C-alpha cells in the first residue's frame, strides 16, 4: 500500500477461463463393421474450473457419454468404404476447447472356402451324387454358395446356397464319360 494518503483504487481483471482440450485423440480408428467401436476420450482443464470436464459429440455417428468421454458406435455394412469422421469437444462450465477430429474406417472380410475344393468325385452314369462344400464366415455377414460348370451337363447340377451341398442327378448316357469342372463361389 502506498505511504501517501488515499483513497486507493485498483482495476481488477478477472483471468479469462482456459477451456479444456481433448488430450488423447487417436486421429483415426479402424474396425470391422460387425463389431461395436468405442473410444474413451480424455480432457484436461488447465485451470480446473469447478464442475469438471464434460464431452460433446459435435458431429459424426454414434453417441458420447458426456461425463466419462466414452464414445461408441454400432457400425453396419453401409459404413464400409465410406469416409466417416467424428468431432468431439471437451468443455467446462464456461467454455469448450479445441475439438478432436477422428477418421473412422470400417472393413468387411469375405468368407473363405474351407472344404470340398480340389476334389474329384466319381458317379455312375444315370446315378445321383452329392458333395459337401464348406466355408467359414470371417465376420457377421451371412454367406451364400453358387456354382458355375464347364461344360454344362444334361442332368441337373445344383448347389444349396445356404448349406453348400452340391447335388448332381446325371442323365444316362448323355452325361457319361464327361469330366465336369465345377467352380464354387462363396460370398456375403
CSV table of N, CA, C and O in Angstrom, one decimal, residues 103-165:
chain,number,residue,atom,x,y,z
A,103,UNK,N,-10.9,-39.8,-37.8
A,103,UNK,CA,-11.3,-40.5,-39.0
A,103,UNK,C,-11.7,-41.9,-38.7
A,103,UNK,O,-11.0,-42.6,-37.9
A,104,UNK,N,-12.8,-42.4,-39.2
A,104,UNK,CA,-13.3,-43.8,-39.0
A,104,UNK,C,-13.2,-44.6,-40.2
A,104,UNK,O,-13.6,-44.2,-41.3
A,105,UNK,N,-12.7,-45.8,-40.1
A,105,UNK,CA,-12.7,-46.8,-41.3
A,105,UNK,C,-13.2,-48.1,-40.8
A,105,UNK,O,-12.8,-48.6,-39.8
A,106,UNK,N,-14.2,-48.7,-41.6
A,106,UNK,CA,-14.7,-49.9,-41.3
A,106,UNK,C,-14.5,-50.9,-42.4
A,106,UNK,O,-14.6,-50.5,-43.6
A,107,UNK,N,-14.2,-52.2,-42.0
A,107,UNK,CA,-13.8,-53.2,-43.0
A,107,UNK,C,-14.9,-54.3,-43.1
A,107,UNK,O,-15.7,-54.4,-42.2
A,108,UNK,N,-14.8,-55.0,-44.2
A,108,UNK,CA,-15.7,-56.2,-44.4
A,108,UNK,C,-14.8,-57.3,-44.9
A,108,UNK,O,-14.2,-57.2,-46.0
A,109,UNK,N,-14.8,-58.4,-44.2
A,109,UNK,CA,-14.0,-59.6,-44.6
A,109,UNK,C,-14.8,-60.6,-45.4
A,109,UNK,O,-16.0,-60.9,-45.0
A,110,UNK,N,-14.3,-61.1,-46.4
A,110,UNK,CA,-15.0,-62.1,-47.3
A,110,UNK,C,-15.0,-63.4,-46.6
A,110,UNK,O,-14.0,-63.8,-45.9
A,111,UNK,N,-16.0,-64.3,-46.8
A,111,UNK,CA,-16.0,-65.6,-46.3
A,111,UNK,C,-14.9,-66.4,-47.1
A,111,UNK,O,-14.5,-66.1,-48.2
A,112,UNK,N,-14.5,-67.6,-46.5
A,112,UNK,CA,-13.4,-68.4,-47.1
A,112,UNK,C,-13.9,-69.8,-47.2
A,112,UNK,O,-14.4,-70.4,-46.2
A,113,UNK,N,-13.7,-70.4,-48.4
A,113,UNK,CA,-14.0,-71.8,-48.6
A,113,UNK,C,-12.9,-72.6,-47.8
A,113,UNK,O,-11.7,-72.4,-47.9
A,114,UNK,N,-13.4,-73.6,-47.1
A,114,UNK,CA,-12.5,-74.3,-46.2
A,114,UNK,C,-12.6,-75.8,-46.5
A,114,UNK,O,-11.7,-76.6,-46.0
A,115,UNK,N,-13.5,-76.3,-47.3
A,115,UNK,CA,-13.6,-77.8,-47.5
A,115,UNK,C,-14.3,-78.1,-48.8
A,115,UNK,O,-15.2,-77.3,-49.2
A,116,UNK,N,-13.9,-79.2,-49.4
A,116,UNK,CA,-14.6,-79.7,-50.6
A,116,UNK,C,-13.9,-79.3,-51.9
A,116,UNK,O,-14.3,-79.7,-53.0
A,117,UNK,N,-12.9,-78.4,-51.8
A,117,UNK,CA,-12.2,-77.9,-53.0
A,117,UNK,C,-11.2,-78.9,-53.5
A,117,UNK,O,-10.7,-79.7,-52.8
A,118,UNK,N,-10.9,-78.8,-54.8
A,118,UNK,CA,-9.9,-79.6,-55.5
A,118,UNK,C,-10.0,-81.1,-55.3
A,118,UNK,O,-9.1,-81.8,-55.2
A,119,UNK,N,-11.3,-81.6,-55.3
A,119,UNK,CA,-11.6,-83.0,-55.1
A,119,UNK,C,-12.2,-83.5,-56.4
A,119,UNK,O,-12.9,-82.8,-57.1
A,120,UNK,N,-12.0,-84.8,-56.7
A,120,UNK,CA,-12.6,-85.5,-57.8
A,120,UNK,C,-13.7,-86.4,-57.2
A,120,UNK,O,-13.4,-87.2,-56.3
A,121,UNK,N,-14.9,-86.3,-57.8
A,121,UNK,CA,-16.0,-87.1,-57.3
A,121,UNK,C,-16.4,-87.9,-58.5
A,121,UNK,O,-16.7,-87.4,-59.6
A,122,UNK,N,-16.5,-89.2,-58.3
A,122,UNK,CA,-16.9,-90.1,-59.4
A,122,UNK,C,-18.4,-90.5,-59.1
A,122,UNK,O,-18.8,-90.7,-58.0
A,123,UNK,N,-19.1,-90.7,-60.2
A,123,UNK,CA,-20.5,-91.1,-60.1
A,123,UNK,C,-20.8,-92.0,-61.3
A,123,UNK,O,-20.3,-91.8,-62.4
A,124,UNK,N,-21.6,-93.0,-61.0
A,124,UNK,CA,-22.0,-94.0,-62.1
A,124,UNK,C,-23.1,-93.3,-63.0
A,124,UNK,O,-23.9,-92.5,-62.5
A,125,UNK,N,-23.0,-93.5,-64.3
A,125,UNK,CA,-23.8,-92.9,-65.3
A,125,UNK,C,-25.3,-93.2,-64.9
A,125,UNK,O,-25.7,-94.3,-64.6
A,126,UNK,N,-26.1,-92.1,-64.9
A,126,UNK,CA,-27.5,-92.2,-64.6
A,126,UNK,C,-27.8,-92.2,-63.1
A,126,UNK,O,-29.0,-92.4,-62.7
A,127,UNK,N,-26.8,-92.1,-62.2
A,127,UNK,CA,-27.0,-92.1,-60.8
A,127,UNK,C,-26.8,-90.7,-60.2
A,127,UNK,O,-26.2,-89.8,-60.8
A,128,UNK,N,-27.4,-90.4,-59.0
A,128,UNK,CA,-27.2,-89.1,-58.4
A,128,UNK,C,-25.9,-89.2,-57.5
A,128,UNK,O,-25.5,-90.3,-57.0
A,129,UNK,N,-25.3,-88.0,-57.2
A,129,UNK,CA,-24.2,-87.9,-56.3
A,129,UNK,C,-24.3,-86.6,-55.6
A,129,UNK,O,-24.8,-85.6,-56.2
A,130,UNK,N,-23.8,-86.6,-54.4
A,130,UNK,CA,-23.7,-85.3,-53.6
A,130,UNK,C,-22.3,-85.1,-53.1
A,130,UNK,O,-21.6,-86.0,-52.9
A,131,UNK,N,-22.0,-83.8,-53.0
A,131,UNK,CA,-20.7,-83.4,-52.5
A,131,UNK,C,-20.8,-82.2,-51.6
A,131,UNK,O,-21.5,-81.2,-52.0
A,132,UNK,N,-20.2,-82.2,-50.4
A,132,UNK,CA,-20.4,-81.1,-49.5
A,132,UNK,C,-19.2,-80.1,-49.6
A,132,UNK,O,-18.1,-80.5,-49.5
A,133,UNK,N,-19.6,-78.8,-49.8
A,133,UNK,CA,-18.6,-77.8,-49.7
A,133,UNK,C,-18.8,-77.1,-48.3
A,133,UNK,O,-19.9,-77.2,-47.7
A,134,UNK,N,-17.7,-76.5,-47.8
A,134,UNK,CA,-17.9,-75.8,-46.6
A,134,UNK,C,-17.1,-74.5,-46.6
A,134,UNK,O,-16.1,-74.3,-47.4
A,135,UNK,N,-17.5,-73.5,-45.8
A,135,UNK,CA,-16.9,-72.2,-45.7
A,135,UNK,C,-17.0,-71.7,-44.3
A,135,UNK,O,-17.9,-72.1,-43.6
A,136,UNK,N,-16.1,-70.8,-44.0
A,136,UNK,CA,-16.1,-70.1,-42.7
A,136,UNK,C,-16.4,-68.6,-42.9
A,136,UNK,O,-15.8,-68.0,-43.8
A,137,UNK,N,-17.3,-68.1,-42.1
A,137,UNK,CA,-17.6,-66.7,-42.2
A,137,UNK,C,-16.5,-66.0,-41.3
A,137,UNK,O,-16.3,-66.3,-40.2
A,138,UNK,N,-15.9,-65.0,-41.9
A,138,UNK,CA,-14.8,-64.3,-41.2
A,138,UNK,C,-15.5,-63.2,-40.3
A,138,UNK,O,-14.9,-62.8,-39.3
A,139,UNK,N,-16.6,-62.7,-40.7
A,139,UNK,CA,-17.3,-61.7,-39.9
A,139,UNK,C,-18.8,-62.1,-39.8
A,139,UNK,O,-19.1,-63.2,-40.0
A,140,UNK,N,-19.6,-61.1,-39.4
A,140,UNK,CA,-21.0,-61.4,-39.1
A,140,UNK,C,-22.0,-61.6,-40.3
A,140,UNK,O,-23.1,-61.9,-40.1
A,141,UNK,N,-21.5,-61.3,-41.5
A,141,UNK,CA,-22.4,-61.4,-42.6
A,141,UNK,C,-22.8,-62.8,-43.0
A,141,UNK,O,-21.9,-63.7,-43.1
A,142,UNK,N,-24.0,-63.1,-43.3
A,142,UNK,CA,-24.4,-64.4,-43.8
A,142,UNK,C,-23.8,-64.6,-45.2
A,142,UNK,O,-23.6,-63.6,-45.9
A,143,UNK,N,-23.5,-65.8,-45.6
A,143,UNK,CA,-22.9,-66.0,-46.9
A,143,UNK,C,-23.7,-67.0,-47.7
A,143,UNK,O,-24.5,-67.8,-47.1
A,144,UNK,N,-23.5,-67.0,-49.0
A,144,UNK,CA,-24.2,-68.0,-49.9
A,144,UNK,C,-23.2,-68.6,-50.8
A,144,UNK,O,-22.2,-68.0,-51.2
A,145,UNK,N,-23.6,-69.8,-51.3
A,145,UNK,CA,-22.8,-70.6,-52.2
A,145,UNK,C,-23.4,-70.5,-53.6
A,145,UNK,O,-24.7,-70.4,-53.7
A,146,UNK,N,-22.6,-70.5,-54.6
A,146,UNK,CA,-23.1,-70.6,-56.0
A,146,UNK,C,-22.1,-71.4,-56.8
A,146,UNK,O,-21.0,-71.6,-56.4
A,147,UNK,N,-22.6,-71.9,-58.0
A,147,UNK,CA,-21.7,-72.7,-58.9
A,147,UNK,C,-21.8,-72.2,-60.3
A,147,UNK,O,-22.8,-71.7,-60.7
A,148,UNK,N,-20.7,-72.5,-61.0
A,148,UNK,CA,-20.7,-72.5,-62.5
A,148,UNK,C,-20.0,-73.8,-63.0
A,148,UNK,O,-19.2,-74.3,-62.3
A,149,UNK,N,-20.5,-74.3,-64.1
A,149,UNK,CA,-20.0,-75.6,-64.6
A,149,UNK,C,-19.6,-75.4,-66.1
A,149,UNK,O,-20.3,-74.8,-66.9
A,150,UNK,N,-18.4,-76.1,-66.4
A,150,UNK,CA,-18.0,-76.1,-67.8
A,150,UNK,C,-17.6,-77.5,-68.1
A,150,UNK,O,-16.7,-78.1,-67.4
A,151,UNK,N,-18.1,-78.2,-69.2
A,151,UNK,CA,-19.3,-77.8,-69.9
A,151,UNK,C,-20.5,-78.1,-69.1
A,151,UNK,O,-20.5,-78.7,-68.1
A,152,UNK,N,-21.7,-77.5,-69.6
A,152,UNK,CA,-22.9,-77.7,-68.9
A,152,UNK,C,-23.4,-79.1,-69.1
A,152,UNK,O,-23.4,-79.7,-70.2
A,153,UNK,N,-23.8,-79.8,-68.0
A,153,UNK,CA,-24.3,-81.2,-68.1
A,153,UNK,C,-25.7,-81.2,-68.5
A,153,UNK,O,-26.4,-80.2,-68.4
A,154,UNK,N,-26.1,-82.4,-68.9
A,154,UNK,CA,-27.5,-82.6,-69.3
A,154,UNK,C,-28.4,-82.8,-68.0
A,154,UNK,O,-29.4,-82.2,-67.9
A,155,UNK,N,-27.8,-83.5,-67.1
A,155,UNK,CA,-28.5,-83.7,-65.8
A,155,UNK,C,-28.5,-82.5,-65.0
A,155,UNK,O,-27.8,-81.5,-65.2
A,156,UNK,N,-29.3,-82.5,-63.9
A,156,UNK,CA,-29.4,-81.3,-63.0
A,156,UNK,C,-28.2,-81.3,-62.1
A,156,UNK,O,-28.0,-82.2,-61.3
A,157,UNK,N,-27.5,-80.2,-62.1
A,157,UNK,CA,-26.4,-79.9,-61.2
A,157,UNK,C,-26.7,-78.6,-60.4
A,157,UNK,O,-26.8,-77.6,-61.0
A,158,UNK,N,-26.9,-78.8,-59.1
A,158,UNK,CA,-27.3,-77.7,-58.3
A,158,UNK,C,-26.5,-77.6,-57.0
A,158,UNK,O,-25.8,-78.6,-56.6
A,159,UNK,N,-26.5,-76.4,-56.4
A,159,UNK,CA,-25.9,-76.3,-55.0
A,159,UNK,C,-26.9,-75.6,-54.1
A,159,UNK,O,-27.6,-74.7,-54.6
A,160,UNK,N,-27.0,-76.1,-52.9
A,160,UNK,CA,-27.9,-75.4,-51.9
A,160,UNK,C,-27.1,-74.1,-51.5
A,160,UNK,O,-26.0,-74.2,-51.0
A,161,UNK,N,-27.7,-72.9,-51.8
A,161,UNK,CA,-27.0,-71.7,-51.5
A,161,UNK,C,-26.7,-71.5,-50.0
A,161,UNK,O,-25.8,-70.7,-49.6
A,162,UNK,N,-27.5,-72.2,-49.1
A,162,UNK,CA,-27.3,-72.0,-47.7
A,162,UNK,C,-26.3,-73.0,-47.1
A,162,UNK,O,-25.6,-72.7,-46.1
A,163,UNK,N,-26.3,-74.2,-47.6
A,163,UNK,CA,-25.5,-75.3,-46.9
A,163,UNK,C,-24.3,-75.7,-47.7
A,163,UNK,O,-23.4,-76.3,-47.2
A,164,UNK,N,-24.2,-75.4,-49.0
A,164,UNK,CA,-23.1,-75.7,-49.8
A,164,UNK,C,-23.1,-77.2,-50.3
A,164,UNK,O,-22.1,-77.7,-50.8
A,165,UNK,N,-24.3,-77.8,-50.2
A,165,UNK,CA,-24.4,-79.2,-50.7
A,165,UNK,C,-24.6,-79.2,-52.2
A,165,UNK,O,-25.6,-78.7,-52.7
